[in-house]
PDB file of C-alpha atoms in Angstrom:
ATOM      1  CA  UNK D   1     106.626 117.658  92.778  1.00 50.00           C
ATOM      2  CA  UNK D   2     106.326 121.605  92.178  1.00 53.00           C
ATOM      3  CA  UNK D   3     103.564 122.023  90.144  1.00 50.00           C
ATOM      4  CA  UNK D   4     101.620 125.914  89.916  1.00 48.00           C
ATOM      5  CA  UNK D   5      99.049 127.542  88.438  1.00 49.00           C
ATOM      6  CA  UNK D   6      98.155 126.993  85.331  1.00 56.00           C
ATOM      7  CA  UNK D   7     100.006 124.042  85.184  1.00 65.00           C
ATOM      8  CA  UNK D   8      97.928 122.135  87.530  1.00 65.00           C
ATOM      9  CA  UNK D   9      95.240 121.283  85.363  1.00 69.00           C
ATOM     10  CA  UNK D  10      97.568 119.294  82.609  1.00 74.00           C
ATOM     11  CA  UNK D  11      99.625 117.942  84.968  1.00 72.00           C
ATOM     12  CA  UNK D  12      96.626 116.775  87.028  1.00 72.00           C
ATOM     13  CA  UNK D  13      95.242 115.111  84.108  1.00 77.00           C
ATOM     14  CA  UNK D  14      98.468 113.280  82.903  1.00 81.00           C
ATOM     15  CA  UNK D  15      99.501 112.075  86.438  1.00 79.00           C
ATOM     16  CA  UNK D  16      95.843 110.478  86.450  1.00 80.00           C
ATOM     17  CA  UNK D  17      96.513 108.714  83.436  1.00 85.00           C
ATOM     18  CA  UNK D  18      99.879 108.042  83.997  1.00 89.00           C
ATOM     19  CA  UNK D  19      98.907 106.385  87.754  1.00 87.00           C
ATOM     20  CA  UNK D  20      96.117 104.529  86.335  1.00 89.00           C
ATOM     21  CA  UNK D  21      98.003 102.992  83.850  1.00 92.00           C
ATOM     22  CA  UNK D  22     101.215 102.026  85.624  1.00 94.00           C
ATOM     23  CA  UNK D  23      99.214 100.912  88.741  1.00 94.00           C
ATOM     24  CA  UNK D  24      97.643  98.517  86.550  1.00 94.00           C
ATOM     25  CA  UNK D  25     101.021  96.845  85.809  1.00 97.00           C
ATOM     26  CA  UNK D  26     101.886  96.327  89.040  1.00 97.00           C
ATOM     27  CA  UNK D  27     102.107  92.945  90.421  1.00 96.00           C
ATOM     28  CA  UNK D  28     101.033  91.960  93.531  1.00 97.00           C
ATOM     29  CA  UNK D  29     103.913  89.155  94.669  1.00 97.00           C
ATOM     30  CA  UNK D  30     102.870  88.891  98.448  1.00 97.00           C
ATOM     31  CA  UNK D  31     100.316  90.005 100.550  1.00 98.00           C
ATOM     32  CA  UNK D  32     100.608  88.995 104.348  1.00 98.00           C
ATOM     33  CA  UNK D  33      97.852  89.680 106.993  1.00 98.00           C
ATOM     34  CA  UNK D  34      94.861  89.590 104.218  1.00 97.00           C
ATOM     35  CA  UNK D  35      92.525  88.873 107.414  1.00 97.00           C
ATOM     36  CA  UNK D  36      93.341  91.974 108.675  1.00 97.00           C
ATOM     37  CA  UNK D  37      93.095  93.899 105.327  1.00 97.00           C
ATOM     38  CA  UNK D  38      89.739  92.588 105.321  1.00 95.00           C
ATOM     39  CA  UNK D  39      89.008  94.963 108.274  1.00 95.00           C
ATOM     40  CA  UNK D  40      89.809  98.089 106.235  1.00 94.00           C
ATOM     41  CA  UNK D  41      86.992  96.970 103.927  1.00 93.00           C
ATOM     42  CA  UNK D  42      84.435  97.370 106.680  1.00 92.00           C
ATOM     43  CA  UNK D  43      84.274 100.733 106.891  1.00 92.00           C
ATOM     44  CA  UNK D  44      84.742 102.673 108.951  1.00 94.00           C
ATOM     45  CA  UNK D  45      88.282 102.101 109.432  1.00 96.00           C
ATOM     46  CA  UNK D  46      91.685 103.880 108.790  1.00 96.00           C
ATOM     47  CA  UNK D  47      94.182 102.241 106.721  1.00 97.00           C
ATOM     48  CA  UNK D  48      97.449 103.319 107.674  1.00 98.00           C
ATOM     49  CA  UNK D  49     101.173 103.686 105.772  1.00 98.00           C
ATOM     50  CA  UNK D  50     104.148 105.919 106.097  1.00 98.00           C
ATOM     51  CA  UNK D  51     103.498 109.074 103.072  1.00 95.00           C
ATOM     52  CA  UNK D  52     106.226 107.987 101.261  1.00 97.00           C
ATOM     53  CA  UNK D  53     104.432 104.590 100.506  1.00 97.00           C
ATOM     54  CA  UNK D  54     101.297 106.784  99.287  1.00 94.00           C
ATOM     55  CA  UNK D  55     101.682 105.950  95.488  1.00 93.00           C
ATOM     56  CA  UNK D  56     102.326 102.281  96.342  1.00 96.00           C
ATOM     57  CA  UNK D  57      99.187 102.255  98.376  1.00 96.00           C
ATOM     58  CA  UNK D  58      97.387 102.977  95.169  1.00 94.00           C
ATOM     59  CA  UNK D  59      97.700  99.272  94.275  1.00 95.00           C
ATOM     60  CA  UNK D  60      95.494  98.352  97.107  1.00 96.00           C
ATOM     61  CA  UNK D  61      93.100 100.916  96.574  1.00 94.00           C
ATOM     62  CA  UNK D  62      92.802  99.528  92.735  1.00 93.00           C
ATOM     63  CA  UNK D  63      92.387  96.015  94.029  1.00 95.00           C
ATOM     64  CA  UNK D  64      90.726  95.954  97.224  1.00 96.00           C
ATOM     65  CA  UNK D  65      89.094  99.208  98.435  1.00 95.00           C
ATOM     66  CA  UNK D  66      87.322 100.560  95.320  1.00 92.00           C
ATOM     67  CA  UNK D  67      86.107  96.973  94.441  1.00 93.00           C
ATOM     68  CA  UNK D  68      84.925  96.961  97.875  1.00 92.00           C
ATOM     69  CA  UNK D  69      82.127  99.304  97.140  1.00 90.00           C
ATOM     70  CA  UNK D  70      82.414 101.761  99.953  1.00 89.00           C
ATOM     71  CA  UNK D  71      83.608 105.275 100.377  1.00 93.00           C
ATOM     72  CA  UNK D  72      87.316 105.919 100.381  1.00 94.00           C
ATOM     73  CA  UNK D  73      88.843 109.263 101.688  1.00 93.00           C
ATOM     74  CA  UNK D  74      92.398 110.979 101.917  1.00 91.00           C
ATOM     75  CA  UNK D  75      93.044 114.154 103.301  1.00 86.00           C
ATOM     76  CA  UNK D  76      94.963 116.204 100.791  1.00 83.00           C
ATOM     77  CA  UNK D  77      96.638 119.903 102.200  1.00 77.00           C
ATOM     78  CA  UNK D  78      95.945 123.633 100.894  1.00 75.00           C
ATOM     79  CA  UNK D  79      99.071 123.806  99.095  1.00 73.00           C
ATOM     80  CA  UNK D  80      99.630 123.386  95.310  1.00 71.00           C
ATOM     81  CA  UNK D  81     101.021 120.067  95.820  1.00 71.00           C
ATOM     82  CA  UNK D  82      97.802 119.332  97.945  1.00 75.00           C
ATOM     83  CA  UNK D  83      95.450 120.559  94.956  1.00 77.00           C
ATOM     84  CA  UNK D  84      97.328 118.400  92.687  1.00 77.00           C
ATOM     85  CA  UNK D  85      96.710 115.350  94.954  1.00 81.00           C
ATOM     86  CA  UNK D  86      93.228 116.298  95.377  1.00 83.00           C
ATOM     87  CA  UNK D  87      92.270 116.126  91.263  1.00 83.00           C
ATOM     88  CA  UNK D  88      94.209 112.888  91.022  1.00 84.00           C
ATOM     89  CA  UNK D  89      92.433 111.340  93.762  1.00 87.00           C
ATOM     90  CA  UNK D  90      88.803 112.450  92.774  1.00 87.00           C
ATOM     91  CA  UNK D  91      90.117 110.849  88.988  1.00 83.00           C
ATOM     92  CA  UNK D  92      90.277 107.539  90.941  1.00 88.00           C
ATOM     93  CA  UNK D  93      86.927 107.935  92.851  1.00 90.00           C
ATOM     94  CA  UNK D  94      88.628 109.003  96.372  1.00 92.00           C
ATOM     95  CA  UNK D  95      86.626 111.427  98.589  1.00 91.00           C
ATOM     96  CA  UNK D  96      88.803 114.113  99.102  1.00 89.00           C
ATOM     97  CA  UNK D  97      88.870 116.267 102.457  1.00 86.00           C
ATOM     98  CA  UNK D  98      91.150 119.316 102.369  1.00 82.00           C
ATOM     99  CA  UNK D  99      93.395 120.445 104.968  1.00 73.00           C
ATOM    100  CA  UNK D 100      96.479 120.290 107.493  1.00 64.00           C
ATOM    101  CA  UNK D 101      97.735 119.927 110.678  1.00 52.00           C
ATOM    102  CA  UNK D 102      99.328 123.293 110.009  1.00 49.00           C
ATOM    103  CA  UNK D 103      96.256 125.088 107.984  1.00 47.00           C
ATOM    104  CA  UNK D 104      92.402 124.289 108.616  1.00 43.00           C
ATOM    105  CA  UNK D 105      93.401 121.478 110.936  1.00 51.00           C
ATOM    106  CA  UNK D 106      90.794 121.237 112.865  1.00 64.00           C
ATOM    107  CA  UNK D 107      88.041 121.738 110.094  1.00 68.00           C
ATOM    108  CA  UNK D 108      90.085 119.265 108.580  1.00 71.00           C
ATOM    109  CA  UNK D 109      89.675 116.969 111.450  1.00 77.00           C
ATOM    110  CA  UNK D 110      85.665 117.415 111.687  1.00 80.00           C
ATOM    111  CA  UNK D 111      85.142 116.354 108.246  1.00 80.00           C
ATOM    112  CA  UNK D 112      87.322 113.411 108.278  1.00 87.00           C
ATOM    113  CA  UNK D 113      85.429 112.362 111.684  1.00 86.00           C
ATOM    114  CA  UNK D 114      82.189 112.663 109.122  1.00 86.00           C
ATOM    115  CA  UNK D 115      83.597 110.863 106.389  1.00 87.00           C
ATOM    116  CA  UNK D 116      84.400 107.971 108.944  1.00 88.00           C
ATOM    117  CA  UNK D 117      80.615 108.288 111.366  1.00 85.00           C
ATOM    118  CA  UNK D 118      78.794 109.838 108.782  1.00 86.00           C
ATOM    119  CA  UNK D 119      79.725 108.083 105.087  1.00 87.00           C
ATOM    120  CA  UNK D 120      81.234 105.316 107.077  1.00 91.00           C
ATOM    121  CA  UNK D 121      84.609 105.405 104.738  1.00 93.00           C
ATOM    122  CA  UNK D 122      87.564 104.186 104.440  1.00 95.00           C
ATOM    123  CA  UNK D 123      90.479 106.948 105.296  1.00 95.00           C
ATOM    124  CA  UNK D 124      93.473 106.637 103.802  1.00 95.00           C
ATOM    125  CA  UNK D 125      95.843 107.555 106.856  1.00 94.00           C
ATOM    126  CA  UNK D 126      99.424 109.000 106.156  1.00 94.00           C
ATOM    127  CA  UNK D 127     100.288 109.499 109.946  1.00 94.00           C
ATOM    128  CA  UNK D 128     103.735 111.659 109.170  1.00 93.00           C
ATOM    129  CA  UNK D 129     102.224 113.904 106.642  1.00 80.00           C
ATOM    130  CA  UNK D 130     102.057 116.343 104.949  1.00 82.00           C
ATOM    131  CA  UNK D 131     105.044 118.235 105.735  1.00 83.00           C
ATOM    132  CA  UNK D 132     107.144 115.488 107.802  1.00 87.00           C
ATOM    133  CA  UNK D 133     109.055 114.350 109.334  1.00 95.00           C
ATOM    134  CA  UNK D 134     109.055 111.607 107.535  1.00 96.00           C
ATOM    135  CA  UNK D 135     108.367 107.919 109.913  1.00 97.00           C
ATOM    136  CA  UNK D 136     107.210 109.838 112.350  1.00 96.00           C
ATOM    137  CA  UNK D 137     103.624 109.275 113.473  1.00 95.00           C
ATOM    138  CA  UNK D 138     101.864 112.626 114.474  1.00 93.00           C
ATOM    139  CA  UNK D 139      99.006 112.730 116.881  1.00 92.00           C
ATOM    140  CA  UNK D 140      96.047 113.699 114.554  1.00 90.00           C
ATOM    141  CA  UNK D 141      95.196 109.907 113.421  1.00 92.00           C
ATOM    142  CA  UNK D 142      95.002 108.639 117.229  1.00 94.00           C
ATOM    143  CA  UNK D 143      93.126 111.330 118.042  1.00 91.00           C
ATOM    144  CA  UNK D 144      90.753 110.540 115.153  1.00 92.00           C
ATOM    145  CA  UNK D 145      90.734 107.052 115.356  1.00 94.00           C
ATOM    146  CA  UNK D 146      89.818 107.252 119.225  1.00 93.00           C
ATOM    147  CA  UNK D 147      87.003 109.816 118.931  1.00 92.00           C
ATOM    148  CA  UNK D 148      85.627 108.129 116.004  1.00 93.00           C
ATOM    149  CA  UNK D 149      85.884 105.064 117.387  1.00 93.00           C
ATOM    150  CA  UNK D 150      87.511 103.369 114.039  1.00 95.00           C
ATOM    151  CA  UNK D 151      89.997 101.310 114.193  1.00 96.00           C
ATOM    152  CA  UNK D 152      93.641 101.742 112.372  1.00 97.00           C
ATOM    153  CA  UNK D 153      95.006  99.251 110.258  1.00 98.00           C
ATOM    154  CA  UNK D 154      98.776  99.436 109.419  1.00 98.00           C
ATOM    155  CA  UNK D 155     100.085  98.589 106.459  1.00 98.00           C
ATOM    156  CA  UNK D 156     103.910  98.264 104.795  1.00 98.00           C
ATOM    157  CA  UNK D 157     104.323  98.432 101.347  1.00 98.00           C
ATOM    158  CA  UNK D 158     107.734  98.017  99.162  1.00 98.00           C
ATOM    159  CA  UNK D 159     108.323  97.752  95.402  1.00 98.00           C
ATOM    160  CA  UNK D 160     110.944  95.572  93.835  1.00 98.00           C
ATOM    161  CA  UNK D 161     112.059  98.234  91.206  1.00 97.00           C
ATOM    162  CA  UNK D 162     111.566 101.666  90.608  1.00 97.00           C
ATOM    163  CA  UNK D 163     112.798 105.509  91.965  1.00 96.00           C
ATOM    164  CA  UNK D 164     112.002 107.880  94.699  1.00 96.00           C
ATOM    165  CA  UNK D 165     111.301 111.737  94.224  1.00 92.00           C
ATOM    166  CA  UNK D 166     113.420 114.876  95.874  1.00 91.00           C
ATOM    167  CA  UNK D 167     110.140 115.019  98.036  1.00 89.00           C
ATOM    168  CA  UNK D 168     110.750 115.545 101.980  1.00 91.00           C
ATOM    169  CA  UNK D 169     109.128 111.932 102.228  1.00 93.00           C
ATOM    170  CA  UNK D 170     111.441 110.729  99.353  1.00 95.00           C
ATOM    171  CA  UNK D 171     108.209 108.974  98.186  1.00 94.00           C
ATOM    172  CA  UNK D 172     108.640 105.804  96.358  1.00 97.00           C
ATOM    173  CA  UNK D 173     107.087 105.065  92.707  1.00 95.00           C
ATOM    174  CA  UNK D 174     106.741 101.518  91.228  1.00 97.00           C
ATOM    175  CA  UNK D 175     108.492 100.848  88.162  1.00 97.00           C
ATOM    176  CA  UNK D 176     105.820  99.701  85.433  1.00 97.00           C
ATOM    177  CA  UNK D 177     105.844  95.618  85.948  1.00 97.00           C
ATOM    178  CA  UNK D 178     107.543  95.721  88.956  1.00 98.00           C
ATOM    179  CA  UNK D 179     106.669  93.273  92.043  1.00 98.00           C
ATOM    180  CA  UNK D 180     104.748  94.835  95.255  1.00 98.00           C
ATOM    181  CA  UNK D 181     104.905  93.293  98.440  1.00 98.00           C
ATOM    182  CA  UNK D 182     102.431  93.977 101.152  1.00 98.00           C
ATOM    183  CA  UNK D 183     102.578  93.246 104.829  1.00 98.00           C
ATOM    184  CA  UNK D 184      99.406  94.445 107.029  1.00 98.00           C
ATOM    185  CA  UNK D 185      99.463  94.221 110.700  1.00 98.00           C
ATOM    186  CA  UNK D 186      96.565  93.481 113.434  1.00 97.00           C
ATOM    187  CA  UNK D 187      94.112  96.649 113.814  1.00 97.00           C
ATOM    188  CA  UNK D 188      94.888  99.206 116.491  1.00 97.00           C
ATOM    189  CA  UNK D 189      91.592 100.064 118.644  1.00 95.00           C
ATOM    190  CA  UNK D 190      91.098 103.007 120.798  1.00 94.00           C
ATOM    191  CA  UNK D 191      88.893 104.078 123.534  1.00 92.00           C
ATOM    192  CA  UNK D 192      87.172 107.692 123.192  1.00 91.00           C
ATOM    193  CA  UNK D 193      88.040 107.880 127.078  1.00 93.00           C
ATOM    194  CA  UNK D 194      91.525 106.457 126.023  1.00 93.00           C
ATOM    195  CA  UNK D 195      93.787 109.368 127.909  1.00 95.00           C
ATOM    196  CA  UNK D 196      96.576 111.354 126.404  1.00 94.00           C
ATOM    197  CA  UNK D 197      99.622 109.219 128.068  1.00 97.00           C
ATOM    198  CA  UNK D 198      97.642 105.920 126.096  1.00 96.00           C
ATOM    199  CA  UNK D 199      97.283 108.081 123.005  1.00 95.00           C
ATOM    200  CA  UNK D 200     100.740 108.873 123.205  1.00 96.00           C
ATOM    201  CA  UNK D 201     101.399 105.265 123.716  1.00 97.00           C
ATOM    202  CA  UNK D 202      99.520 104.360 120.641  1.00 97.00           C
ATOM    203  CA  UNK D 203     100.986 107.160 118.521  1.00 96.00           C
ATOM    204  CA  UNK D 204     104.816 105.751 119.412  1.00 98.00           C
ATOM    205  CA  UNK D 205     103.323 102.029 118.731  1.00 98.00           C
ATOM    206  CA  UNK D 206     101.914 102.937 115.418  1.00 98.00           C
ATOM    207  CA  UNK D 207     105.060 104.262 114.151  1.00 98.00           C
ATOM    208  CA  UNK D 208     106.935 101.315 115.423  1.00 98.00           C
ATOM    209  CA  UNK D 209     104.569  98.726 113.785  1.00 98.00           C
ATOM    210  CA  UNK D 210     104.675 101.022 110.629  1.00 98.00           C
ATOM    211  CA  UNK D 211     108.275 100.439 110.394  1.00 98.00           C
ATOM    212  CA  UNK D 212     108.458  96.674 110.999  1.00 98.00           C
ATOM    213  CA  UNK D 213     105.543  96.095 108.464  1.00 98.00           C
ATOM    214  CA  UNK D 214     108.238  97.664 106.216  1.00 98.00           C
ATOM    215  CA  UNK D 215     110.620  95.802 106.762  1.00 98.00           C
ATOM    216  CA  UNK D 216     108.294  92.844 106.678  1.00 98.00           C
ATOM    217  CA  UNK D 217     107.368  93.750 103.217  1.00 98.00           C
ATOM    218  CA  UNK D 218     111.050  94.098 102.085  1.00 98.00           C
ATOM    219  CA  UNK D 219     111.674  90.503 103.247  1.00 98.00           C
ATOM    220  CA  UNK D 220     108.950  89.071 101.638  1.00 98.00           C
ATOM    221  CA  UNK D 221     110.315  90.464  98.142  1.00 95.00           C
ATOM    222  CA  UNK D 222     113.252  88.190  98.781  1.00 87.00           C
TER     223      UNK D 222
END
């Protein structure tokens, strides 16, 4: 979604109300792995899903994360699209850290570390963002989990009806009153002393788990 300049403010207001109104109508059809989701409600933790499921993850934010009372955080890039995401996130009551793996990456990582350790936040992690390739986990989330000691709780979310944006990730937008299925997997914990080889293995495992959980969520809809 390309929004620039003076159009950012009205677009953010419109999308804030639209996202809140539409997600309020979504019906949680099935939630598998509720016991694993409970770990994400005990920050610090990272709740991970593919970038294409960012909008669908707002269902978990609305029904579970925000009511739990702990801070919820996201990373938004410095781009215009990132600014739009940041404004919408703040309107939802989500803490926003600006940065990306390509610009301000080190500063963003330090701020996210602070969100996890100092503010004891639940961080929404989209490991293939902000620019892709889609469904290819990057190492940043693994490094953050290892250095902070916060576990990664992987999840897959699928809507029965909706459409996809013409973006690099083909983001899924659920239709009003659609059913959404969620599959949550066992938390992944990494030691600070993990070797580069162990971190790479964890990166590949995270990607495989997210694919499996997305497929499982699709099965739960049938």
